[in-house]
Tab-separated table of C-alpha atoms in Angstrom:
chain	number	residue	atom	x	y	z
Q	9	UNK	CA	-10.323	14.763	-54.655
Q	10	UNK	CA	-7.975	12.293	-53.222
Q	11	UNK	CA	-8.265	11.145	-49.629
Q	12	UNK	CA	-4.891	9.130	-49.693
Q	13	UNK	CA	-1.824	10.524	-47.525
Q	14	UNK	CA	0.724	12.019	-49.531
Q	15	UNK	CA	4.608	11.073	-48.923
Q	16	UNK	CA	5.952	12.948	-45.901
Q	17	UNK	CA	2.658	13.523	-44.236
Q	18	UNK	CA	1.372	16.137	-46.504
Q	19	UNK	CA	-2.136	17.105	-45.554
Q	20	UNK	CA	-5.131	15.068	-46.861
Q	21	UNK	CA	-8.876	15.884	-47.529
Q	22	UNK	CA	-10.794	15.359	-44.265
Q	23	UNK	CA	-14.342	13.817	-44.018
Q	24	UNK	CA	-17.409	15.848	-44.224
Q	25	UNK	CA	-17.505	15.457	-40.379
Q	26	UNK	CA	-13.933	16.813	-40.008
Q	27	UNK	CA	-12.428	13.595	-38.985
Q	28	UNK	CA	-8.871	12.824	-40.180
Q	29	UNK	CA	-9.288	9.764	-42.709
Q	30	UNK	CA	-5.758	8.500	-41.472
Q	31	UNK	CA	-6.632	8.428	-37.982
Q	32	UNK	CA	-6.852	4.710	-37.613
Q	33	UNK	CA	-3.654	4.235	-39.397
Q	34	UNK	CA	-1.802	6.787	-37.322
Q	35	UNK	CA	-3.485	5.300	-33.983
Q	36	UNK	CA	-2.068	1.736	-35.035
Q	37	UNK	CA	1.573	3.415	-35.299
Q	38	UNK	CA	1.183	5.279	-31.994
Q	39	UNK	CA	-0.027	1.828	-30.220
Q	40	UNK	CA	2.915	0.033	-31.621
Q	41	UNK	CA	5.503	2.447	-30.301
Q	42	UNK	CA	3.544	2.616	-26.927
Q	43	UNK	CA	3.576	-0.807	-26.435
Q	44	UNK	CA	7.063	-0.978	-27.266
Q	45	UNK	CA	8.083	1.297	-24.598
Q	46	UNK	CA	5.510	0.030	-21.945
Q	47	UNK	CA	6.852	-3.548	-22.692
Q	48	UNK	CA	10.415	-2.636	-21.389
Q	49	UNK	CA	8.903	-1.641	-18.025
Q	50	UNK	CA	8.115	-5.511	-17.197
Q	51	UNK	CA	10.139	-7.373	-19.885
Q	52	UNK	CA	13.342	-6.923	-18.421
Q	53	UNK	CA	12.364	-8.447	-15.178
Q	54	UNK	CA	12.805	-11.888	-16.390
Q	55	UNK	CA	16.024	-11.151	-18.065
Q	56	UNK	CA	17.885	-9.920	-15.079
Q	57	UNK	CA	19.440	-13.424	-14.194
Q	58	UNK	CA	20.676	-13.823	-17.940
Q	59	UNK	CA	22.011	-10.243	-17.477
Q	60	UNK	CA	23.775	-10.990	-14.479
Q	61	UNK	CA	25.439	-14.309	-15.847
Q	62	UNK	CA	26.316	-12.429	-19.561
Q	63	UNK	CA	27.822	-9.404	-18.089
Q	64	UNK	CA	28.782	-10.495	-14.780
Q	65	UNK	CA	26.682	-7.296	-13.543
Q	66	UNK	CA	26.772	-6.424	-9.884
Q	67	UNK	CA	23.551	-6.056	-8.108
Q	68	UNK	CA	23.367	-2.346	-7.906
Q	69	UNK	CA	23.716	-2.191	-11.684
Q	70	UNK	CA	20.854	-4.753	-12.328
Q	71	UNK	CA	18.507	-2.666	-9.923
Q	72	UNK	CA	19.451	0.225	-12.079
Q	73	UNK	CA	18.490	-1.462	-15.270
Q	74	UNK	CA	15.094	-1.717	-13.945
Q	75	UNK	CA	14.803	1.332	-11.762
Q	76	UNK	CA	16.724	3.742	-14.156
Q	77	UNK	CA	14.237	3.331	-16.903
Q	78	UNK	CA	11.388	4.022	-14.738
Q	79	UNK	CA	12.846	6.989	-13.440
Q	80	UNK	CA	14.017	8.613	-16.654
Q	81	UNK	CA	10.480	7.761	-18.066
Q	82	UNK	CA	8.457	9.390	-15.363
Q	83	UNK	CA	11.108	12.425	-15.283
Q	84	UNK	CA	10.128	13.787	-18.794
Q	85	UNK	CA	6.615	13.005	-19.433
Q	86	UNK	CA	5.077	16.321	-18.349
Q	87	UNK	CA	7.675	18.468	-20.229
Q	88	UNK	CA	7.422	16.155	-23.275
Q	89	UNK	CA	3.863	16.401	-23.247
Q	90	UNK	CA	4.200	20.271	-22.942
Q	91	UNK	CA	6.333	20.294	-25.978
Q	92	UNK	CA	4.194	18.097	-28.356
Q	93	UNK	CA	1.118	20.295	-27.151
Q	94	UNK	CA	3.464	23.487	-28.307
Q	95	UNK	CA	5.485	22.094	-31.095
Q	96	UNK	CA	3.517	19.264	-32.970
Q	97	UNK	CA	2.998	16.041	-31.552
Q	98	UNK	CA	4.316	14.080	-34.524
Q	99	UNK	CA	7.597	15.893	-34.229
Q	100	UNK	CA	7.956	14.701	-30.680
Q	101	UNK	CA	6.683	11.170	-31.396
Q	102	UNK	CA	9.211	10.509	-34.210
Q	103	UNK	CA	12.026	12.290	-32.078
Q	104	UNK	CA	11.111	9.734	-29.261
Q	105	UNK	CA	10.852	6.645	-31.468
Q	106	UNK	CA	14.213	7.329	-33.228
Q	107	UNK	CA	15.972	7.744	-29.769
Q	108	UNK	CA	14.458	4.632	-28.215
Q	109	UNK	CA	15.326	2.461	-31.537
Q	110	UNK	CA	18.874	3.910	-31.035
Q	111	UNK	CA	19.090	3.200	-26.949
Q	112	UNK	CA	17.679	-0.339	-27.607
Q	113	UNK	CA	20.286	-1.068	-30.144
Q	114	UNK	CA	22.996	0.239	-27.855
Q	115	UNK	CA	21.677	-1.847	-24.957
Q	116	UNK	CA	21.852	-4.784	-27.133
Q	117	UNK	CA	25.412	-4.328	-27.984
Q	118	UNK	CA	26.692	-3.386	-24.288
Q	119	UNK	CA	29.669	-5.050	-23.434
Q	120	UNK	CA	29.404	-4.201	-19.667
Q	121	UNK	CA	26.822	-3.282	-17.245
Q	122	UNK	CA	27.585	0.363	-16.912
Q	123	UNK	CA	26.886	0.920	-20.658
Q	124	UNK	CA	23.797	-0.848	-20.524
Q	125	UNK	CA	22.486	1.135	-17.638
Q	126	UNK	CA	23.161	4.128	-19.658
Q	127	UNK	CA	21.294	2.889	-22.480
Q	128	UNK	CA	18.650	2.194	-20.245
Q	129	UNK	CA	18.349	5.579	-19.175
Q	130	UNK	CA	18.310	6.948	-22.474
Q	131	UNK	CA	15.784	4.252	-23.169
Q	132	UNK	CA	13.472	5.820	-20.413
Q	133	UNK	CA	13.780	9.334	-21.682
Q	134	UNK	CA	12.582	8.277	-25.214
Q	135	UNK	CA	9.919	6.404	-23.582
Q	136	UNK	CA	8.619	9.400	-21.728
Q	137	UNK	CA	8.821	11.675	-24.805
Q	138	UNK	CA	6.549	9.018	-26.645
Q	139	UNK	CA	3.749	8.345	-24.418
Q	140	UNK	CA	1.911	11.426	-23.666
Q	141	UNK	CA	1.960	12.303	-27.600
Q	142	UNK	CA	-0.150	8.931	-27.963
Q	143	UNK	CA	-2.866	10.120	-25.610
Q	144	UNK	CA	-2.512	13.720	-27.114
Q	145	UNK	CA	-3.144	12.388	-30.789
Q	146	UNK	CA	-6.198	10.255	-29.705
Q	147	UNK	CA	-7.682	13.304	-28.182
Q	148	UNK	CA	-6.590	15.411	-31.258
Q	149	UNK	CA	-7.680	12.888	-34.054
Q	150	UNK	CA	-10.868	11.515	-32.372
Q	151	UNK	CA	-14.408	12.157	-30.705
Q	152	UNK	CA	-17.205	10.712	-29.292
Q	153	UNK	CA	-17.664	7.047	-29.152
Q	154	UNK	CA	-14.613	6.719	-31.528
Q	155	UNK	CA	-12.416	8.416	-28.653
Q	156	UNK	CA	-13.814	5.684	-26.379
Q	157	UNK	CA	-12.590	2.971	-29.023
Q	158	UNK	CA	-9.485	4.442	-29.410
Q	159	UNK	CA	-8.726	4.792	-25.576
Q	160	UNK	CA	-9.889	1.317	-25.427
Q	161	UNK	CA	-7.313	0.120	-27.552
Q	162	UNK	CA	-4.851	2.185	-25.716
Q	163	UNK	CA	-5.858	0.536	-22.359
Q	164	UNK	CA	-5.478	-2.716	-23.976
Q	165	UNK	CA	-1.794	-2.044	-24.981
Q	166	UNK	CA	-1.032	-0.600	-21.623
Q	167	UNK	CA	-2.823	-3.858	-19.945
Q	168	UNK	CA	-1.133	-6.186	-22.166
Q	169	UNK	CA	2.281	-4.920	-22.461
Q	170	UNK	CA	2.647	-4.871	-18.512
Q	171	UNK	CA	1.104	-8.573	-18.085
Q	172	UNK	CA	2.701	-10.000	-21.092
Q	173	UNK	CA	6.288	-8.619	-20.816
Q	174	UNK	CA	7.472	-11.652	-18.469
Q	175	UNK	CA	6.174	-14.022	-21.155
Q	176	UNK	CA	8.012	-12.710	-24.033
Q	177	UNK	CA	11.067	-11.765	-22.199
Q	178	UNK	CA	11.029	-15.505	-21.518
Q	179	UNK	CA	10.430	-16.649	-24.859
Q	180	UNK	CA	13.398	-14.500	-26.033
Q	181	UNK	CA	15.753	-15.846	-23.592
Q	182	UNK	CA	14.587	-19.222	-24.085
Q	183	UNK	CA	15.567	-18.712	-27.966
Q	184	UNK	CA	18.606	-16.909	-27.369
Q	185	UNK	CA	20.281	-18.963	-24.545
Q	186	UNK	CA	20.844	-18.173	-20.940
Q	187	UNK	CA	24.435	-16.054	-21.707
Q	188	UNK	CA	23.056	-13.671	-24.232
Q	189	UNK	CA	19.331	-14.498	-24.451
Q	190	UNK	CA	18.837	-11.058	-22.820
Q	191	UNK	CA	20.332	-9.129	-25.805
Q	192	UNK	CA	17.339	-10.041	-27.680
Q	193	UNK	CA	15.003	-8.328	-25.483
Q	194	UNK	CA	16.450	-5.159	-26.887
Q	195	UNK	CA	17.167	-5.961	-30.280
Q	196	UNK	CA	13.492	-6.913	-31.013
Q	197	UNK	CA	12.701	-3.164	-30.718
Q	198	UNK	CA	15.009	-1.728	-33.411
Q	199	UNK	CA	12.890	-3.223	-36.648
Q	200	UNK	CA	9.807	-2.081	-35.011
Q	201	UNK	CA	11.109	1.328	-34.092
Q	202	UNK	CA	12.491	2.086	-37.746
Q	203	UNK	CA	9.149	1.130	-39.019
Q	204	UNK	CA	7.411	3.177	-36.545
Q	205	UNK	CA	9.368	6.277	-37.844
Q	206	UNK	CA	8.621	5.704	-41.619
Q	207	UNK	CA	4.746	5.082	-40.686
Q	208	UNK	CA	4.639	8.074	-38.688
Q	209	UNK	CA	5.792	10.401	-41.096
Q	210	UNK	CA	2.974	8.887	-43.598
Q	211	UNK	CA	0.115	8.788	-41.407
Q	212	UNK	CA	0.308	11.135	-38.411
Q	213	UNK	CA	-0.631	14.484	-39.257
Q	214	UNK	CA	1.044	17.832	-38.931
Q	215	UNK	CA	-0.055	19.909	-35.958
Q	216	UNK	CA	-3.195	22.093	-36.979
Q	217	UNK	CA	-2.811	25.880	-36.765
Q	218	UNK	CA	-5.134	25.829	-33.763
Q	219	UNK	CA	-2.590	23.805	-31.937
Q	220	UNK	CA	0.505	26.155	-32.949
Q	221	UNK	CA	1.387	27.571	-29.707
Q	222	UNK	CA	4.510	29.756	-29.020
Q	223	UNK	CA	4.314	30.269	-25.395
Q	224	UNK	CA	7.444	29.779	-23.269
Q	225	UNK	CA	8.177	26.292	-22.121
Q	226	UNK	CA	8.057	27.668	-18.528
Q	227	UNK	CA	11.773	26.293	-17.654
Q	228	UNK	CA	11.478	27.124	-14.037
Q	229	UNK	CA	8.533	24.943	-13.741
Q	230	UNK	CA	9.928	22.349	-16.013
Q	231	UNK	CA	13.190	22.010	-13.414
Q	232	UNK	CA	11.281	22.107	-10.289
Q	233	UNK	CA	8.895	19.428	-11.493
Q	234	UNK	CA	11.738	17.129	-12.618
Q	235	UNK	CA	13.876	17.630	-9.455
Q	236	UNK	CA	10.703	16.764	-6.965
Q	237	UNK	CA	9.787	13.562	-9.297
Q	238	UNK	CA	13.464	12.501	-9.018
Q	239	UNK	CA	13.684	13.026	-5.296
Q	240	UNK	CA	10.377	11.230	-4.670
Q	241	UNK	CA	10.981	8.161	-7.161
Q	242	UNK	CA	14.672	7.682	-6.171
Q	243	UNK	CA	14.301	6.198	-2.329
Q	244	UNK	CA	11.015	4.264	-3.461
Q	245	UNK	CA	12.866	2.435	-6.366
Q	246	UNK	CA	16.318	2.058	-4.323
Q	247	UNK	CA	14.349	0.505	-1.367
Q	248	UNK	CA	16.014	-2.789	-1.356
Q	249	UNK	CA	19.571	-1.372	-1.580
Q	250	UNK	CA	19.328	1.282	1.180
Q	251	UNK	CA	17.113	0.152	4.306
Q	252	UNK	CA	18.085	2.954	6.980
Q	253	UNK	CA	15.957	5.558	7.801
Q	254	UNK	CA	17.760	8.375	5.837
Q	255	UNK	CA	16.597	6.715	2.726
Q	256	UNK	CA	13.174	8.863	3.264
Q	257	UNK	CA	14.937	12.286	3.200
Q	258	UNK	CA	14.868	12.695	-0.529
Q	259	UNK	CA	11.172	11.832	-0.455
Q	260	UNK	CA	10.629	14.411	2.080
Q	261	UNK	CA	12.648	16.810	0.047
Q	262	UNK	CA	10.816	15.831	-2.994
Q	263	UNK	CA	7.333	16.757	-1.380
Q	264	UNK	CA	8.837	20.538	-0.464
Q	265	UNK	CA	9.822	20.539	-3.974
Q	266	UNK	CA	6.512	19.711	-5.382
Q	267	UNK	CA	5.139	22.165	-3.106
Q	268	UNK	CA	7.385	24.994	-4.482
Q	269	UNK	CA	6.361	23.646	-7.897
Q	270	UNK	CA	2.602	23.978	-7.334
Q	271	UNK	CA	3.182	27.772	-5.860
Q	272	UNK	CA	5.622	28.508	-9.001
Q	273	UNK	CA	3.022	27.335	-11.384
Q	274	UNK	CA	0.116	29.476	-9.589
Q	275	UNK	CA	2.225	32.382	-9.885
Q	276	UNK	CA	3.584	31.780	-13.338
Q	277	UNK	CA	-0.217	30.936	-14.403
Q	278	UNK	CA	-1.305	34.513	-14.110
Q	279	UNK	CA	0.737	35.924	-16.400
Q	280	UNK	CA	1.606	32.955	-19.087
Q	281	UNK	CA	0.739	29.193	-19.550
Q	282	UNK	CA	2.426	27.067	-17.079
Q	283	UNK	CA	3.918	23.702	-17.791
Q	284	UNK	CA	0.969	22.388	-15.682
Q	285	UNK	CA	-2.245	24.018	-16.078
Q	286	UNK	CA	-3.555	23.277	-12.413
Q	287	UNK	CA	-6.900	24.106	-13.389
Q	288	UNK	CA	-6.786	20.508	-14.683
Q	289	UNK	CA	-7.426	19.305	-11.316
Q	290	UNK	CA	-10.576	21.530	-10.746
Q	291	UNK	CA	-12.343	19.037	-13.045
Q	292	UNK	CA	-13.520	16.250	-10.826
Q	293	UNK	CA	-13.397	13.700	-13.851
Q	294	UNK	CA	-9.458	14.648	-14.081
Q	295	UNK	CA	-8.466	14.894	-10.133
Q	296	UNK	CA	-10.263	11.838	-9.223
Q	297	UNK	CA	-9.507	9.754	-12.071
Q	298	UNK	CA	-5.765	10.639	-12.075
Q	299	UNK	CA	-5.921	9.334	-8.272
Q	300	UNK	CA	-7.438	6.247	-9.425
Q	301	UNK	CA	-4.919	5.325	-11.743
Q	302	UNK	CA	-2.022	6.249	-9.533
Q	303	UNK	CA	-3.655	3.882	-6.889
Q	304	UNK	CA	-4.502	1.241	-9.342
Q	305	UNK	CA	-1.147	1.130	-11.009
Q	306	UNK	CA	0.563	0.618	-7.485
Q	307	UNK	CA	-1.053	-2.497	-7.216
Q	308	UNK	CA	-1.489	-3.483	-10.725
Q	309	UNK	CA	2.039	-3.573	-11.924
Q	310	UNK	CA	3.519	-5.003	-8.394
Q	311	UNK	CA	1.382	-8.307	-9.007
Q	312	UNK	CA	3.920	-9.195	-11.732
Q	313	UNK	CA	6.912	-8.248	-9.902
Q	314	UNK	CA	6.272	-10.595	-6.892
Q	315	UNK	CA	4.580	-13.217	-9.111
Q	316	UNK	CA	7.700	-13.494	-10.932
Q	317	UNK	CA	10.056	-13.481	-7.880
Q	318	UNK	CA	7.585	-16.292	-6.221
Q	319	UNK	CA	7.798	-18.587	-9.506
Q	320	UNK	CA	11.570	-18.073	-10.293
Q	321	UNK	CA	13.193	-17.961	-7.055
Q	322	UNK	CA	10.718	-19.795	-4.921
Q	323	UNK	CA	9.365	-22.561	-7.240
Q	324	UNK	CA	12.391	-22.438	-9.597
Q	325	UNK	CA	10.250	-22.018	-12.613
Q	326	UNK	CA	12.248	-20.959	-15.845
Q	327	UNK	CA	12.021	-17.491	-17.004
Q	328	UNK	CA	9.613	-18.660	-20.087
Q	329	UNK	CA	7.132	-20.873	-17.579
Q	330	UNK	CA	7.072	-17.925	-15.196
Q	331	UNK	CA	5.965	-15.614	-18.070
Q	332	UNK	CA	3.380	-18.180	-19.052
Q	333	UNK	CA	1.705	-17.722	-15.899
Q	334	UNK	CA	0.668	-14.473	-16.179
Q	335	UNK	CA	-0.853	-15.203	-19.586
Q	336	UNK	CA	-4.384	-15.370	-18.246
Q	337	UNK	CA	-4.351	-12.137	-16.733
Q	338	UNK	CA	-2.956	-10.421	-20.176
Q	339	UNK	CA	-5.955	-12.233	-22.152
Q	340	UNK	CA	-8.654	-11.099	-19.781
Q	341	UNK	CA	-7.272	-7.688	-19.868
Q	342	UNK	CA	-6.873	-7.489	-23.733
Q	343	UNK	CA	-10.411	-8.874	-23.972
Q	344	UNK	CA	-12.075	-6.408	-21.527
Q	345	UNK	CA	-10.108	-3.403	-22.697
Q	346	UNK	CA	-11.445	-3.772	-26.334
Q	347	UNK	CA	-15.085	-4.220	-25.000
Q	348	UNK	CA	-14.818	-1.622	-22.353
Q	349	UNK	CA	-13.546	1.480	-24.537
Q	350	UNK	CA	-16.569	1.791	-26.459
Q	351	UNK	CA	-19.261	1.378	-23.877
Q	352	UNK	CA	-17.475	3.757	-21.262
Q	353	UNK	CA	-19.179	6.725	-22.669
Q	354	UNK	CA	-22.746	5.126	-21.496
Q	355	UNK	CA	-21.762	3.582	-18.437
Q	356	UNK	CA	-19.329	6.302	-16.886
Q	357	UNK	CA	-17.466	5.525	-13.911
Q	358	UNK	CA	-19.538	2.783	-12.756
Q	359	UNK	CA	-17.793	0.782	-15.276
Q	360	UNK	CA	-14.489	1.448	-13.516
Q	361	UNK	CA	-16.000	0.369	-10.260
Q	362	UNK	CA	-17.133	-2.977	-11.693
Q	363	UNK	CA	-13.754	-3.568	-12.834
Q	364	UNK	CA	-12.047	-2.651	-9.542
Q	365	UNK	CA	-14.521	-5.073	-7.946
Q	366	UNK	CA	-13.109	-7.660	-10.324
Q	367	UNK	CA	-9.633	-7.290	-9.786
Q	368	UNK	CA	-10.448	-7.475	-5.837
Q	369	UNK	CA	-12.301	-10.565	-6.003
Q	370	UNK	CA	-9.632	-12.345	-8.569
Q	371	UNK	CA	-6.643	-11.396	-6.452
Q	372	UNK	CA	-8.505	-12.569	-3.247
Q	373	UNK	CA	-9.191	-15.853	-5.168
Q	374	UNK	CA	-5.549	-15.821	-6.258
Q	375	UNK	CA	-4.435	-15.732	-2.821
Q	376	UNK	CA	-6.770	-18.599	-1.834
Q	377	UNK	CA	-5.297	-20.465	-4.398
Q	378	UNK	CA	-1.953	-20.265	-3.267
Q	379	UNK	CA	-2.891	-21.215	0.042
Q	380	UNK	CA	-4.904	-24.327	-0.850
Q	381	UNK	CA	-2.363	-25.319	-3.770
Q	382	UNK	CA	1.240	-24.785	-2.861
Q	383	UNK	CA	4.195	-26.129	-4.735
Q	384	UNK	CA	4.713	-26.624	-8.714
Q	385	UNK	CA	1.208	-26.905	-9.741
Q	386	UNK	CA	0.149	-23.360	-8.203
Q	387	UNK	CA	0.429	-21.859	-12.125
Q	388	UNK	CA	-2.582	-24.136	-13.026
Q	389	UNK	CA	-4.314	-23.101	-9.699
Q	390	UNK	CA	-4.042	-19.371	-10.362
Q	391	UNK	CA	-4.951	-19.354	-13.747
Q	392	UNK	CA	-8.675	-18.897	-13.595
Q	393	UNK	CA	-8.386	-16.261	-10.688
Q	394	UNK	CA	-5.913	-14.094	-12.703
Q	395	UNK	CA	-8.319	-14.377	-15.790
Q	396	UNK	CA	-11.010	-12.689	-13.509
Q	397	UNK	CA	-8.322	-10.063	-12.439
Q	398	UNK	CA	-7.458	-9.173	-16.083
Q	399	UNK	CA	-10.876	-8.929	-17.058
Q	400	UNK	CA	-11.428	-6.609	-14.106
Q	401	UNK	CA	-8.116	-4.578	-15.018
Q	402	UNK	CA	-9.286	-4.246	-18.824
Q	403	UNK	CA	-12.532	-2.290	-17.315
Q	404	UNK	CA	-10.267	-0.287	-15.333
Q	405	UNK	CA	-7.079	1.229	-17.205
Q	406	UNK	CA	-8.871	2.246	-20.709
Q	407	UNK	CA	-12.390	3.555	-19.484
Q	408	UNK	CA	-10.688	5.321	-16.521
Q	409	UNK	CA	-8.257	7.072	-18.905
Q	410	UNK	CA	-11.261	7.947	-21.464
Q	411	UNK	CA	-13.202	9.347	-18.386
Q	412	UNK	CA	-10.205	11.425	-16.968
Q	413	UNK	CA	-9.012	13.157	-20.172
Q	414	UNK	CA	-12.778	13.657	-21.570
Q	415	UNK	CA	-12.913	16.961	-20.359
Q	416	UNK	CA	-9.264	17.936	-21.128
Q	417	UNK	CA	-9.155	20.636	-24.054
Q	418	UNK	CA	-7.144	19.187	-27.076
Q	419	UNK	CA	-4.597	22.125	-26.987
Q	420	UNK	CA	-3.559	20.550	-23.503
Q	421	UNK	CA	-4.138	17.106	-24.313
Q	422	UNK	CA	-0.297	15.772	-24.174
Q	423	UNK	CA	0.480	17.771	-21.130
Q	424	UNK	CA	-2.708	16.218	-19.147
Q	425	UNK	CA	-1.711	12.838	-20.542
Q	426	UNK	CA	1.987	13.492	-19.319
Q	427	UNK	CA	0.487	14.337	-15.739
Q	428	UNK	CA	-1.483	11.428	-15.637
Q	429	UNK	CA	1.138	8.899	-16.549
Q	430	UNK	CA	3.850	10.552	-14.180
Q	431	UNK	CA	1.213	9.547	-11.570
Q	432	UNK	CA	1.058	6.219	-12.789
Q	433	UNK	CA	4.926	5.923	-12.515
Q	434	UNK	CA	4.754	7.307	-9.141
Q	435	UNK	CA	1.965	4.737	-8.255
Q	436	UNK	CA	4.149	1.970	-9.926
Q	437	UNK	CA	7.284	3.111	-7.843
Q	438	UNK	CA	5.263	3.289	-4.417
Q	439	UNK	CA	3.383	-0.252	-5.091
Q	440	UNK	CA	6.772	-2.141	-6.090
Q	441	UNK	CA	8.645	-0.380	-3.071
Q	442	UNK	CA	6.021	-1.344	-0.644
Q	443	UNK	CA	4.517	-4.488	-1.747
Q	444	UNK	CA	8.193	-5.680	-2.581
Q	445	UNK	CA	9.074	-4.870	0.906
Q	446	UNK	CA	6.446	-6.852	2.386
Q	447	UNK	CA	7.308	-9.726	0.178
Q	448	UNK	CA	11.026	-9.958	0.958
Q	449	UNK	CA	10.388	-9.178	4.684
Q	450	UNK	CA	7.932	-12.379	4.434
Q	451	UNK	CA	10.807	-14.407	2.916
Q	452	UNK	CA	12.957	-13.451	5.649
Q	453	UNK	CA	10.766	-13.783	8.410
Q	454	UNK	CA	9.571	-17.252	7.319
Q	455	UNK	CA	12.988	-18.530	6.521
Q	456	UNK	CA	12.108	-18.854	2.568
Q	457	UNK	CA	8.511	-19.509	2.540
Q	458	UNK	CA	8.033	-17.846	-0.871
Q	459	UNK	CA	4.237	-18.713	-0.983
Q	460	UNK	CA	3.711	-17.024	2.537
Q	461	UNK	CA	5.149	-14.014	1.346
Q	462	UNK	CA	3.584	-13.885	-2.091
Q	463	UNK	CA	0.047	-14.227	-0.103
Q	464	UNK	CA	1.083	-11.373	2.241
Q	465	UNK	CA	2.366	-9.237	-0.941
Q	466	UNK	CA	-1.324	-9.830	-2.430
Q	467	UNK	CA	-3.233	-8.814	0.464
Q	468	UNK	CA	-1.281	-5.289	0.246
Q	469	UNK	CA	-1.967	-5.331	-3.556
Q	470	UNK	CA	-5.641	-5.813	-2.833
Q	471	UNK	CA	-5.518	-2.892	-0.267
Q	472	UNK	CA	-4.418	-0.462	-2.915
Q	473	UNK	CA	-7.137	-1.635	-5.496
Q	474	UNK	CA	-9.758	-1.511	-2.636
Q	475	UNK	CA	-8.655	2.122	-1.741
Q	476	UNK	CA	-9.091	3.106	-5.545
Q	477	UNK	CA	-12.438	1.338	-5.592
Q	478	UNK	CA	-13.535	3.940	-2.677
Q	479	UNK	CA	-12.374	6.933	-4.724
Q	480	UNK	CA	-14.170	5.582	-7.516
Q	481	UNK	CA	-17.520	4.919	-5.455
Q	482	UNK	CA	-16.952	8.685	-4.226
Q	483	UNK	CA	-16.803	9.828	-7.572
Q	484	UNK	CA	-20.067	7.800	-8.563
Q	485	UNK	CA	-21.818	9.305	-5.508
Q	486	UNK	CA	-20.773	12.882	-6.525
Q	487	UNK	CA	-21.936	12.699	-10.035
Q	488	UNK	CA	-25.404	11.332	-8.777
Q	489	UNK	CA	-25.420	14.187	-6.368
Q	490	UNK	CA	-24.676	16.778	-9.186
Q	491	UNK	CA	-27.501	15.130	-11.617
Q	492	UNK	CA	-30.092	15.379	-8.687
Q	493	UNK	CA	-28.773	19.107	-8.173
Q	494	UNK	CA	-29.362	19.942	-11.742
Q	495	UNK	CA	-32.688	18.187	-12.122
Q	496	UNK	CA	-33.839	20.148	-9.105
Q	497	UNK	CA	-32.600	23.218	-10.549
Q	498	UNK	CA	-34.610	22.738	-13.875
C-alpha cells in the first residue's frame, strides 16, 4: 500500500503507530508560514524611516503600520483557532496564507500611507488566522517526544523571526535603496505565500472525523472577546501619541468587557461549547504557562524595539548594521530552541527556569556592557551577553509552549493556542508601551543620552523576566508538592 500523499491532500496510509507519514513535511509548511507572519511583527521597525521618506507618511500613519498589524493579529487569534478546531485546520491555514500573500502584495504596491495601513490591518488578520492552526496541527499530528521536537522547532521560529526581523529588514532596504527598499519587506512574502498554499494542500491532512464539530461559533462570546482585546490593546499601542490620563479609559473599559466575556462563557458553557473553554485554566500547566508567556513576551520583544532605537537614533547605525547587532540573540535562540524542544518532556518546567535565569544574566551583562563601552563599539560589546540571553530565550519559548499545551485535548488545540498567543500579543503591547515609555522619558530627561535611556529600559525588561521567573519557580514548587502528596497517598 502506498504511503505517499496523493494530489489535493487526499488521505494516505498511516504508519502502524497511527502517525501521519506527511507530518514533518506538513510541519515544515506550517513553520515557513508562521515565520513569515511573525517576522512581520519586527521587520517593519527598521523600515519606518524608508517608508516615511518614500511615502511622505505622517507619524500617526507610521504608528499604525506597526501597531495596526499587532492589533488585528491579536484580535482574531482565538476565534480563528476555534474555527480551525471546528471546520478543519488545513482550510483555515490555507485561507490565512492566501489572504496574507494578497495583503503583502497590496502593501508592497501601496502608493500612499493610508493604503499601506489598510494592507497592514488585513495582514494582521491573516497572521492571526494562520498561527493558531500551526500549534493546533502540532497537537494533532505529533505525540510524545516528537511533539516536543515539533514545538522546539516552532519555538525556534518564534525566537528567530522576532530577533532576525531587523537584520532581514535592514538587508532588504540596503538592496532596494532608501526610497523604495521598504517595498521588498512586503514583496518577499508573495512567492513564499504562494508556495505555502500549494504545499499545504499536498501535505497538511484533512481534519479527522473525530475533529468534525458542528457547534455554534458562540458569536456573542467572539464579539465580547474582540471588543475586550481591542479596548485593552489600543491605549497600549498608541501610548506615544496620546499621553493624557484619558488614554487609559479604554483599558479600564476593556477589562470590564473581558469580565463580561468570562461571565458569558461560564453561562454559555453550561449548554454548549463556548469559544474559550474556561476549564483550560483549571489545568495548572496551562494557566501558569500562559502567564509566563505573557510576562516573558512583555520583555522579550521590547528588547529589539529599544535596541533598534538606541542604535539607529542614538548612534546613527544604518538599518543593516542595527539589524546585525541582534544576530547573536537570534543565533543563540535558534540553537537552544532546537536542543530544548526534545528534552523538555524529561526536565519539565525547571528547563524554563534555567532559560529565564540565562536571559536575566545576559540582559544584566548587556546593561553593564553599555555602561562600560558607550559609543559606536557597543554592538561588539553586547554581542556575547545577547548570545547568552538568546540561549536562555530558546529554553523558554518552545519548552514553555510544549508544557503549556501538553494537557490540552487535541479537539481544543487551536483555541488553546489562540488564547496563548493572544496573551503573548497583549504582553508584547504592554512591554513595548511600558519599556518604550521608560526609554523615551530617559532620552528626554537626559537631553539625548540614548545609552542611559537604553540601560533604564533594559532594567524594566529584566524586571518582566524576573517576574516570569518567579511564576515558573512557583510552578516547579507546586509540582514537587503534588508529587510528594501522590507518593504519600500510595
